[in-house]
XYZ file of C-alpha atoms in Angstrom:
716
model
C -8.620 12.888 12.595
C -5.280 14.837 11.987
C -3.311 16.790 14.386
C -3.710 19.919 12.307
C -7.324 19.323 11.764
C -7.940 18.947 15.368
C -5.844 22.063 16.232
C -7.949 24.227 13.763
C -10.835 23.100 15.202
C -9.594 23.952 18.924
C -8.500 27.641 17.746
C -12.629 27.464 16.403
C -13.507 26.574 19.861
C -10.925 29.487 21.655
C -12.709 32.152 19.141
C -16.316 31.119 20.470
C -15.078 31.296 23.616
C -13.320 34.431 22.779
C -16.186 35.835 21.569
C -18.167 35.208 24.783
C -14.936 37.363 26.591
C -15.418 40.250 24.284
C -19.382 40.599 24.831
C -18.411 40.743 28.792
C -15.073 43.440 28.034
C -18.174 45.171 26.309
C -20.625 45.328 29.274
C -18.052 46.174 31.402
C -16.905 49.349 29.280
C -20.370 50.141 29.334
C -20.056 49.895 33.153
C -17.347 52.231 33.402
C -18.773 54.884 31.071
C -21.416 55.509 33.252
C -19.009 55.393 36.346
C -17.728 59.093 35.503
C -17.790 61.423 38.394
C -15.469 62.033 40.951
C -15.860 63.560 44.228
C -13.862 65.802 46.570
C -14.552 65.811 50.199
C -13.061 67.706 52.692
C -11.918 66.712 56.425
C -13.391 69.290 58.395
C -10.815 68.796 61.461
C -7.840 69.625 59.113
C -9.281 72.364 57.507
C -10.054 73.954 60.425
C -6.118 73.384 61.478
C -5.142 74.326 58.126
C -7.593 77.948 58.448
C -6.036 78.427 61.834
C -2.618 78.791 60.209
C -3.589 81.044 57.699
C -4.356 84.352 57.952
C -8.225 83.309 56.380
C -11.295 82.351 58.355
C -12.531 78.841 57.730
C -15.987 79.925 56.302
C -13.203 81.819 53.160
C -11.857 78.668 52.690
C -15.032 76.772 52.428
C -15.806 79.188 50.016
C -13.027 79.221 47.755
C -12.880 74.988 47.864
C -16.641 75.293 46.686
C -15.179 77.436 43.909
C -12.234 75.378 43.118
C -14.847 72.232 42.741
C -15.538 70.437 46.183
C -18.452 68.994 46.705
C -18.598 68.163 50.571
C -17.430 67.959 53.765
C -16.696 65.047 56.349
C -17.911 65.816 60.095
C -16.988 62.709 62.357
C -18.971 62.793 65.758
C -17.912 64.888 68.449
C -16.113 62.386 71.141
C -14.330 63.554 74.897
C -10.983 63.293 73.597
C -12.035 65.939 70.502
C -13.535 68.446 72.985
C -10.787 68.231 75.639
C -8.731 69.484 72.460
C -10.711 72.103 71.577
C -10.283 73.287 74.402
C -13.747 72.919 76.489
C -13.523 72.824 80.438
C -13.372 69.023 80.675
C -11.597 66.641 82.639
C -11.388 62.820 81.368
C -9.656 59.836 83.714
C -9.687 56.063 83.656
C -10.079 54.533 87.486
C -6.902 52.379 87.452
C -5.032 55.900 86.906
C -6.612 58.284 88.506
C -6.311 56.110 91.848
C -2.598 56.341 91.433
C -2.500 60.078 92.770
C -2.117 61.559 96.411
C -5.227 62.372 98.098
C -7.556 61.520 94.918
C -10.062 61.018 97.301
C -10.411 65.076 97.971
C -11.758 65.313 94.301
C -14.992 62.979 94.379
C -17.953 62.397 96.597
C -18.116 59.952 99.132
C -20.479 58.259 97.154
C -17.929 57.979 94.055
C -14.927 56.688 96.719
C -17.304 54.334 98.133
C -18.062 53.310 94.535
C -14.667 52.812 93.416
C -13.370 51.362 96.591
C -16.195 48.617 96.540
C -15.645 47.339 93.054
C -18.901 48.765 91.857
C -17.072 51.381 89.864
C -14.147 49.361 88.692
C -10.492 50.106 87.316
C -11.615 49.894 83.705
C -14.304 52.441 83.927
C -13.894 56.134 82.955
C -14.558 59.163 84.866
C -15.507 62.484 83.270
C -16.187 65.500 85.365
C -16.888 69.307 84.062
C -18.429 72.559 86.039
C -19.779 73.664 83.022
C -23.552 72.436 83.501
C -24.468 73.097 79.616
C -21.336 71.113 78.596
C -22.558 68.424 80.947
C -26.245 68.659 79.444
C -24.681 68.313 75.873
C -22.518 65.183 76.574
C -25.087 63.292 78.732
C -27.700 63.959 76.311
C -25.339 62.639 73.645
C -24.969 59.442 75.512
C -28.285 58.882 76.312
C -29.200 59.117 72.946
C -27.070 56.859 71.731
C -26.219 54.045 74.632
C -28.079 51.909 77.424
C -28.889 53.204 80.605
C -27.044 50.684 82.126
C -23.510 51.851 80.216
C -23.509 55.482 82.578
C -24.237 56.740 85.841
C -24.118 60.200 86.771
C -22.901 62.272 90.061
C -22.764 66.332 91.416
C -20.738 67.160 93.998
C -19.598 70.872 94.613
C -20.894 72.274 91.830
C -19.160 69.372 89.669
C -20.689 67.295 87.479
C -19.519 63.968 86.824
C -20.398 61.337 84.493
C -19.029 57.357 85.069
C -18.865 55.337 81.885
C -18.731 51.382 82.350
C -15.931 50.539 80.866
C -14.196 46.852 80.154
C -10.589 45.745 79.526
C -10.859 45.820 76.078
C -11.731 49.730 76.241
C -8.306 50.273 77.672
C -5.615 51.775 75.297
C -2.087 50.858 76.383
C 1.522 52.798 75.453
C 4.501 50.793 74.429
C 5.781 47.884 76.777
C 8.328 49.175 79.094
C 10.912 47.079 80.856
C 12.091 47.579 84.253
C 15.616 46.482 85.029
C 18.023 46.807 87.658
C 21.003 48.088 89.019
C 22.655 44.864 86.886
C 20.650 45.584 84.196
C 18.493 42.300 84.718
C 14.942 42.154 84.368
C 12.693 42.908 87.080
C 9.578 43.211 85.473
C 7.305 44.592 82.242
C 4.953 47.024 82.583
C 2.532 48.476 79.667
C 1.543 52.083 80.712
C -2.358 53.053 80.194
C -2.563 55.935 77.555
C -6.192 56.204 76.221
C -9.489 54.694 76.873
C -12.159 54.039 74.198
C -14.502 55.309 76.084
C -13.067 58.597 75.435
C -13.535 57.779 71.884
C -17.169 57.256 71.448
C -19.416 59.194 69.425
C -21.299 61.744 71.871
C -23.148 64.076 69.117
C -22.561 66.565 66.294
C -21.423 70.105 66.747
C -24.015 72.104 64.863
C -22.024 75.168 64.644
C -19.943 73.007 62.120
C -22.426 71.559 60.274
C -24.210 75.479 59.594
C -20.690 76.307 58.841
C -20.408 73.892 55.761
C -23.894 74.518 54.647
C -23.720 78.298 54.417
C -20.781 77.576 51.935
C -23.432 75.517 50.066
C -21.176 72.536 50.499
C -22.646 68.975 51.294
C -22.299 67.874 55.055
C -21.052 63.940 55.089
C -21.600 63.162 58.516
C -18.910 60.185 59.836
C -20.654 58.200 62.926
C -18.536 56.102 65.038
C -19.488 52.479 66.458
C -19.057 51.378 69.934
C -19.527 47.822 69.703
C -20.277 47.204 73.191
C -23.427 49.479 72.722
C -24.343 49.621 69.502
C -27.814 48.546 68.977
C -29.366 52.547 68.796
C -26.276 53.994 66.976
C -27.747 53.481 63.232
C -31.110 55.170 64.434
C -29.382 57.893 65.731
C -27.201 58.251 62.560
C -30.556 58.520 60.329
C -32.095 61.149 63.459
C -28.993 62.972 62.954
C -29.039 63.440 59.119
C -32.848 64.374 59.747
C -32.181 66.753 62.129
C -29.957 68.630 60.352
C -31.759 68.638 57.158
C -28.561 66.538 55.295
C -28.495 64.113 52.049
C -27.313 61.079 53.139
C -25.489 59.640 50.090
C -22.188 58.494 51.268
C -21.271 56.633 54.669
C -17.453 56.943 55.082
C -16.942 54.231 58.273
C -14.892 55.943 60.848
C -12.686 53.727 62.781
C -11.840 49.901 62.882
C -15.405 48.470 62.430
C -19.248 50.027 60.894
C -21.868 51.369 62.703
C -23.767 48.412 64.191
C -20.734 45.845 64.319
C -20.756 43.216 65.552
C -24.403 41.757 65.184
C -26.399 45.022 64.595
C -25.133 45.979 61.160
C -28.496 45.143 59.367
C -29.957 48.858 61.061
C -27.078 50.500 59.121
C -27.544 48.357 55.727
C -31.849 49.203 55.355
C -30.702 52.912 55.990
C -28.167 52.359 53.373
C -30.501 50.640 50.961
C -33.274 52.957 51.679
C -31.312 56.076 50.615
C -29.060 54.336 47.812
C -26.223 55.508 49.537
C -22.517 54.731 48.220
C -20.580 52.965 50.875
C -16.427 54.407 50.579
C -13.983 51.557 50.957
C -10.756 53.629 51.724
C -7.635 52.556 49.873
C -4.792 51.605 51.751
C -1.053 53.548 51.457
C 0.292 50.404 49.264
C -2.632 51.332 46.292
C -4.054 47.568 46.668
C -7.467 46.587 48.431
C -8.618 49.103 51.056
C -8.571 49.312 54.905
C -9.473 47.021 56.906
C -12.738 47.908 58.746
C -14.956 44.979 60.896
C -18.112 44.429 58.693
C -17.220 46.372 55.715
C -17.312 44.160 53.078
C -20.123 42.095 54.268
C -22.021 45.668 54.609
C -20.974 46.071 50.692
C -22.109 43.012 49.679
C -25.564 43.078 51.143
C -26.089 46.279 49.792
C -25.821 44.519 46.471
C -22.184 46.492 45.984
C -23.226 50.310 46.314
C -20.048 50.792 46.900
C -17.242 53.648 45.708
C -13.111 53.387 45.899
C -11.563 56.277 48.397
C -8.579 57.885 48.251
C -7.248 59.661 51.431
C -4.319 62.300 51.517
C -1.721 60.359 53.333
C 0.803 62.389 55.246
C 3.425 61.242 52.658
C 1.642 62.564 49.937
C 0.456 65.482 51.070
C 4.187 66.716 51.614
C 4.885 65.943 47.761
C 4.834 69.931 47.270
C 7.882 71.209 45.134
C 8.294 67.561 44.545
C 10.592 66.258 41.857
C 11.430 69.936 40.422
C 8.092 71.090 40.531
C 7.459 74.411 41.458
C 4.349 73.619 43.168
C 1.982 70.771 43.907
C 2.213 69.271 40.859
C 3.048 65.894 42.470
C 0.482 66.145 44.187
C -2.068 66.993 42.099
C -0.664 63.819 39.563
C -0.997 61.564 42.459
C -4.700 62.262 42.705
C -5.098 62.234 38.694
C -3.815 58.404 39.031
C -5.810 57.654 41.755
C -9.177 58.447 39.750
C -7.700 57.937 36.023
C -6.182 54.293 36.858
C -7.285 53.175 39.876
C -11.066 53.442 39.906
C -10.982 56.049 42.731
C -14.135 58.098 42.752
C -13.968 59.903 46.052
C -10.830 62.187 46.843
C -10.657 62.718 50.844
C -9.287 66.106 50.972
C -6.833 67.128 53.369
C -4.510 70.502 52.590
C -0.604 70.185 51.613
C 2.111 70.251 53.480
C 5.059 73.188 52.677
C 7.629 70.230 51.737
C 8.735 66.676 52.317
C 9.292 66.119 56.138
C 7.679 69.809 56.935
C 4.142 69.342 59.071
C 3.413 73.226 58.292
C 0.513 73.736 55.630
C 0.971 75.405 52.607
C -1.431 78.319 52.360
C -1.063 79.755 49.089
C -4.691 80.068 47.346
C -3.380 80.418 44.091
C -1.325 76.756 44.361
C -4.936 75.151 45.496
C -6.713 76.967 42.402
C -4.325 75.930 40.230
C -4.117 72.231 41.272
C -7.936 72.039 41.217
C -8.286 73.611 37.544
C -5.453 71.563 35.933
C -6.730 68.338 37.884
C -10.595 69.269 36.415
C -8.972 69.935 32.780
C -7.101 66.683 32.853
C -9.792 64.453 33.987
C -11.845 65.986 31.084
C -9.888 64.938 28.557
C -11.099 61.177 30.113
C -14.484 62.074 29.912
C -14.498 62.564 33.961
C -15.436 65.514 35.952
C -15.768 66.901 39.754
C -19.115 66.327 40.963
C -21.346 64.288 43.244
C -19.875 60.518 43.515
C -22.004 57.804 42.784
C -21.514 53.992 43.555
C -20.821 51.510 40.805
C -23.394 49.104 39.204
C -23.596 46.003 40.282
C -21.998 43.423 37.765
C -21.189 39.610 38.585
C -19.846 36.654 36.228
C -22.460 33.811 36.768
C -20.998 30.181 36.307
C -22.323 28.924 32.960
C -20.502 32.477 31.301
C -17.136 31.309 33.615
C -17.315 27.928 32.601
C -17.594 29.005 28.732
C -14.342 31.287 29.066
C -12.715 28.347 30.795
C -12.848 26.116 28.265
C -11.050 28.615 25.787
C -8.015 28.956 28.665
C -8.479 25.187 28.915
C -7.701 24.572 25.316
C -5.356 27.497 25.074
C -3.068 25.826 28.572
C -2.742 22.564 26.532
C -2.431 23.954 23.073
C 0.734 25.670 24.643
C 1.968 22.427 26.463
C 2.003 20.387 22.985
C 4.070 23.288 21.149
C 6.374 24.056 24.401
C 7.620 20.162 24.029
C 6.923 20.045 20.875
C 4.605 16.994 21.306
C 4.184 15.134 17.874
C 2.658 12.085 19.303
C -1.075 11.388 17.835
C -2.321 11.006 20.828
C -1.566 14.067 22.492
C -5.189 15.138 20.739
C -6.463 13.360 23.716
C -4.968 16.106 26.021
C -7.689 18.234 24.923
C -10.907 15.773 25.995
C -9.069 14.716 28.941
C -8.271 18.703 29.995
C -12.448 19.858 28.933
C -13.260 18.643 32.131
C -11.897 21.136 34.096
C -13.853 23.932 32.375
C -16.873 22.581 35.613
C -14.795 24.167 38.059
C -16.990 27.158 37.731
C -20.082 25.077 39.041
C -18.778 23.883 42.205
C -15.810 26.228 43.147
C -16.469 29.805 41.797
C -13.988 31.728 43.391
C -11.509 29.533 43.095
C -11.987 29.041 39.264
C -11.921 33.133 38.277
C -8.452 33.119 39.708
C -7.329 30.010 38.599
C -8.714 30.322 34.931
C -7.182 33.999 34.819
C -4.107 33.134 35.792
C -3.745 30.315 33.602
C -4.708 32.564 30.379
C -1.848 34.985 31.282
C 0.733 32.323 31.440
C -0.813 30.430 28.313
C -1.445 33.161 25.931
C 1.605 34.875 27.026
C 3.522 31.468 26.190
C 1.740 31.135 22.815
C 2.836 34.849 22.010
C 6.552 33.390 22.864
C 6.150 30.374 20.866
C 4.575 32.414 17.477
C 7.731 34.471 18.329
C 10.528 32.124 18.467
C 9.375 30.356 15.534
C 9.034 33.438 13.377
C 12.883 34.480 14.624
C 13.429 30.771 13.921
C 12.602 31.069 10.444
C 14.860 33.926 9.018
C 17.434 32.309 11.288
C 17.385 28.927 9.033
C 16.346 31.086 6.059
C 19.308 31.451 3.209
C 17.809 34.948 2.473
C 19.608 37.893 3.259
C 17.051 40.725 4.712
C 17.709 44.498 3.820
C 17.220 46.571 6.625
C 13.186 47.825 5.376
C 12.750 44.379 5.484
C 13.985 43.430 9.135
C 11.890 46.395 9.746
C 8.697 44.911 8.193
C 9.305 41.644 9.804
C 9.500 42.948 12.979
C 6.380 45.111 13.386
C 4.768 41.926 11.694
C 6.012 39.744 14.796
C 5.415 42.447 16.921
C 2.178 43.011 16.072
C 0.826 39.631 16.170
C 2.759 38.664 19.104
C 0.797 41.351 20.978
C -2.792 40.575 19.380
C -1.971 36.878 21.240
C -1.248 38.255 24.329
C -4.172 40.549 23.960
C -6.821 37.825 23.646
C -5.056 36.537 26.831
C -5.829 39.764 28.406
C -9.825 39.651 27.215
C -9.923 36.109 28.664
C -8.390 37.088 32.013
C -10.542 40.268 32.150
C -13.962 39.159 31.404
C -13.119 36.438 33.690
C -12.301 38.948 36.863
C -15.061 41.602 35.744
C -17.433 40.981 38.605
C -17.765 44.124 40.740
C -15.943 42.572 43.488
C -12.474 43.388 41.475
C -13.483 46.361 40.164
C -14.332 47.862 44.174
C -10.850 46.069 44.677
C -12.489 44.012 47.461
C -11.059 40.771 45.780
C -7.701 41.269 43.726
C -6.092 38.770 41.104
C -2.786 37.780 43.191
C -1.028 35.955 40.199
C 0.576 39.019 39.070
C 4.193 38.345 39.536
C 3.609 34.611 38.861
C 2.322 35.466 35.658
C 5.012 37.660 34.946
C 7.869 35.045 36.125
C 6.481 31.350 34.114
C 6.664 32.757 30.561
C 10.493 33.160 31.319
C 10.539 29.085 32.238
C 8.423 28.815 28.822
C 10.698 30.398 26.959
C 13.186 28.853 28.319
C 12.009 25.194 27.530
C 11.078 26.362 23.818
C 14.315 27.963 23.094
C 16.462 25.147 24.378
C 13.877 22.817 22.015
C 13.649 24.971 18.986
C 16.884 26.443 19.102
C 19.508 24.794 20.803
C 18.367 20.804 19.914
C 20.461 20.156 16.868
C 19.021 16.860 16.695
C 15.939 15.800 14.801
C 14.488 13.354 17.328
C 12.278 15.885 19.184
C 12.487 13.262 21.850
C 12.343 14.043 25.994
C 15.874 12.235 25.852
C 17.475 14.482 23.041
C 16.343 17.207 25.144
C 17.810 15.928 28.042
C 21.324 15.429 26.182
C 21.168 19.034 24.723
C 21.320 20.223 28.147
C 24.301 18.391 29.176
C 25.485 19.471 26.194
C 24.763 23.216 27.191
C 26.185 22.514 30.672
C 29.560 21.457 29.645
C 30.117 23.749 27.247
C 32.650 26.667 27.581
C 31.568 29.427 28.504
C 32.886 32.875 26.951
C 33.773 35.596 30.012
C 31.319 38.081 28.626
C 28.221 35.789 28.211
C 28.773 35.044 32.037
C 28.694 39.234 32.425
C 25.604 39.171 30.655
C 23.531 36.466 32.010
C 24.756 37.894 35.285
C 23.415 41.507 33.975
C 20.038 39.949 32.808
C 19.758 38.418 36.235
C 19.550 41.489 37.964
C 17.916 42.965 36.211
C 15.044 40.371 36.177
C 15.396 40.803 39.751
C 14.731 44.373 39.597
C 11.405 43.993 37.115
C 9.809 41.330 39.380
C 10.103 43.727 42.677
C 9.270 46.570 41.025
C 5.807 45.088 40.326
C 3.275 46.436 43.195
C 4.161 48.857 46.101
C 5.425 46.912 48.292
C 9.084 46.744 48.082
C 11.619 49.199 48.483
C 12.628 49.201 45.045
C 10.872 52.480 43.725
C 11.216 54.152 40.320
C 14.275 56.823 40.340
C 13.287 60.288 39.957
C 14.519 61.163 36.837
C 11.978 57.599 35.871
C 9.127 59.818 37.807
C 9.345 62.821 35.909
C 9.688 61.552 32.534
C 6.518 59.087 33.660
C 4.646 62.569 34.820
C 5.743 64.175 31.088
C 4.268 61.641 29.304
C 1.284 61.703 31.428
C 0.489 65.013 30.564
C 1.356 64.765 26.908
C -0.364 61.439 26.371
C -4.088 59.855 26.977
C -1.863 57.015 28.642
C 1.505 56.519 30.201
C 3.088 53.631 28.111
C 4.994 51.405 30.202
C 8.460 51.924 30.018
C 9.989 47.832 30.215
C 7.625 48.015 26.942
C 8.245 50.490 24.525
C 12.019 51.151 25.491
C 12.981 47.363 26.447
C 10.646 44.817 25.013
C 9.259 45.803 21.878
C 12.479 46.801 20.660
C 13.847 43.555 21.624
C 11.721 42.069 18.752
C 13.795 44.011 16.228
C 17.155 43.709 17.698
C 16.283 39.579 17.718
C 15.267 40.304 13.597
C 18.386 41.673 13.170
C 20.436 39.062 15.059
C 18.827 36.315 13.543
C 19.023 37.483 9.924
C 23.063 37.533 11.204
C 22.717 34.264 12.080
C 23.947 35.021 15.740
C 22.237 32.216 17.990
C 22.789 33.723 21.296
C 22.155 37.262 20.609
C 18.807 36.081 18.901
C 18.030 33.985 21.992
C 19.327 36.842 23.999
C 17.013 39.720 22.052
C 13.868 37.497 22.519
C 14.192 36.474 26.386
C 13.957 40.658 26.668
C 11.008 40.387 24.359
C 9.625 37.770 26.400
C 9.406 40.467 28.995
C 6.598 41.899 26.442
C 4.365 39.274 25.687
C 3.773 39.397 30.209
C 3.504 42.760 30.392
C 0.961 43.539 28.068
C -1.365 41.285 29.862
C -0.254 42.347 33.328
C -1.317 45.868 32.063
C -4.899 44.324 32.186
C -4.428 42.357 35.146
C -4.851 45.689 37.497
C -8.785 45.112 37.195
C -9.274 48.162 38.798
C -8.010 50.003 35.540
C -10.533 51.134 32.713
C -9.937 48.791 29.773
C -9.867 52.156 27.303
C -6.973 52.909 29.592
C -4.833 49.676 29.311
C -5.802 49.113 25.594
C -4.332 53.173 25.182
C -1.496 52.321 27.132
C -0.641 49.319 25.368
C -1.147 50.669 21.445
C 1.122 53.944 22.354
C 3.800 51.674 23.713
C 3.564 49.580 20.316
C 3.961 53.020 18.693
C 7.240 53.625 20.071
C 8.238 50.173 20.195
C 8.114 50.444 16.488
C 9.974 53.786 16.301
C 12.645 52.872 18.991
C 13.110 49.178 16.888
C 13.477 50.589 13.785
C 16.019 52.969 14.850
C 17.930 49.753 16.752
C 18.031 48.357 13.257
C 19.543 51.186 11.562
C 21.956 51.721 14.585
C 22.880 47.758 14.888
C 23.298 47.500 11.407
C 26.091 50.779 11.568
C 27.650 48.608 14.382
C 27.712 45.818 12.526
C 29.472 47.149 9.400
C 31.981 48.918 11.850
C 32.677 45.495 13.558
C 33.405 43.564 10.131
C 35.775 46.124 9.282
C 37.320 46.176 12.274
C 37.582 42.123 11.876
C 38.863 42.697 8.283
C 41.659 44.725 9.281
C 43.011 42.718 12.209
C 43.283 39.791 9.644
C-alpha cells in the first residue's frame, strides 16, 4: 500500500478518535453549564474588626452585604487564644514557661505544685485559669463535649478555676531559632523560644451571640470546626450537633487549619455527615492561583465523597490592598481579581474579607458606596457569563474511563507518528510500520491510567502544535518557491487561510488534550497538567528541525547525512551583526515568554499591560492572549510577505514568531479549570484581532519595502 493511502487511513482514524474527544467535550460543557452559581462568604472575625474601625454597627454591615448579594458568614470555633484576644478575663500558660517565673508557686495550689514537680503535670501541658465561674463552665463544657476525659484535669484554688490540658511536644509552637554568642562572637548555643501551644488553639465551642447576629441579618451561618489530631473521635459528632443546635443548614464544609476534622484515622465520621447532607467541600486556592492549600486528609475526603467539591478563593492581603490600583479610583482591580477567579478559574466560593485603603496599608476601606459599586459591577459582569451570585453547589462528578482514554490515545499516537515522519521528511516505504509499532502504546491507560492521562495530553499538545507548524512551513515554502508575485490583497487572503487552518489544527490538539483531562479532579484542580512549559518549548525545537530540513537543505537528498552537512554549512557561514542582534532579541523575548507562563516567577506583566488587559475584559466576552493577536498571528502575515519577496531569513524569523501561536492556542485550553467556551472565545477573538493587525502589517511592510527599494536605487 502506498504511503499516501496509509496517511489517508491514519487521518481517518485520527478523525474517528477526534469524534470521541468532541463527545467528551460536549459532556464537559453540559457539566459547566450547570455549575453557574458563585457564593460570597464573609469572614466573621474580619468583618467584626472592620466594623469596629467604621462608624456602623456589625449588624448594619451584615444587612448591607446581604443587599449586595452575600449569602453567608463563616464563624470558626472559639479557642482559648480567641477568648483572650476578645478581652475575656483568662490566663493561659505553658508549664515549661510558667516555671521560669520567680515565685510561680505563689499562684497555684499545693496539689498543682506537687503534680508539676513530680511530673504528673509535665512541661508540655497547658494551664488555663480564670476567676469567672461562668467562663470556666463554658470552656469546660466545650472541652468535655469534644475530648476524652484523659485530656484534661480541673482544680480550684482561692476562687480561681484551673483547667490543665495534657499536651505533647508536638503541641508546642516555637519562634525563630535564636543564636547565643560570647564576647568574641563565637556561638555558645542555639535556643528555640516557646511562643504558643496548639492547646490554646483547639475548638472549645461556638459563640451563640455571633450566630444569632448573622441569622438576624438573614444570612446563612457556615461553621468552621477545628480538628485536634490527638483527640478527635467525637469532633464530627459535635460538628453535627452544633449545626442541629443552632438550626443551621450544613451545605459547605471549610476545613480550618492544617487538617480536616477527624484526621488522622477518624475522617469517616465527617465523610458520612457530608454524604448525608450532600455538602460541598471547599478546596481553598493557593496564593499562586494553582491547585489548593494543602490540608491533611482533604483530597481523600473529596475523593471519598464522590468529588463533592468546590473551589474557594480567599482574599489574600496582597489582593485586599489593591484599592486605587492601576490608576483606578476605587476597588476595581479587586473586583477584577474576583471576576477572573470565578469566570476563568472555576472558583465558586469567594471567602470575602474587607478591602484595605491602599497598598501597604492595614487600615480598612469603609466606604459603603464603593463596596456596593464593587458587588453590583461584579454581579453584572458575571451575568454576561450566565453566572449569578447565590448559594454554591458542588461540581458534578465526571471521569474518563480507561476505554475512552485508550481511544483518544490512538488518535494522539497516530498524530505523533505522523509528525515524526513529517518533521524528518522520512520517505522510506518502511516508515509506515512506525504506526503499527506505536499503536500498542494506546494500551497504557489500562495499566497506568494516571500516567497515560498526562503523557498523552502532553503528546497531543506537542503533536498537533508540530503539525500546525508543518502546515505553516509548507505553505510559506510554496509561496517562497512560486514564480508568481502576490498582490497585497492576495497576500492577505493567503495569510488568513494559512492562519485559520493552523489554528484549526491546534484546536484539534486542544480537543484531545481537554478530553483526556476532563476528569473532575482536573476541573477542581486537585491534579493539574504539568506539561505546559514543555509543550510550549518543544514546538520551537520542532520548528528548527523542519526549517532546517525544508528551507535550508538545498540538496535534493533528504537523508540524515545531507541534513548534517547543511547544519555544518550553516554553522560555518559568516553571520552579519544585525542577524546576531536579532537572534539575541529573540532569545530574550523567548526567555520572558516562558518565564511569564504561570504565576510563580518574578517576571510579571507591566502596569500598562494590566491596564490594557482590564480594558479588554470590560468590553469583550474574553480577553485574547496578547502574544497571539499582537505577535504570533500577525507574524504569519509578515512571513507570507517575506516569502513573497523571497527573503528566506525574514520568512524564517517570522515563522518562528508564528510558532508561538500554535502552542499558545493549545496552552489556552491547557488550563483545564477554565470553561471551554471561554477558552474558545479567547482564541476566536485573538484570531479576529490578529487578522486585522496582520492586514495592516502587510500594508505597512509594503510601504517600507517600497521606500527601501527607492533608497537602494538612489544609492546605486
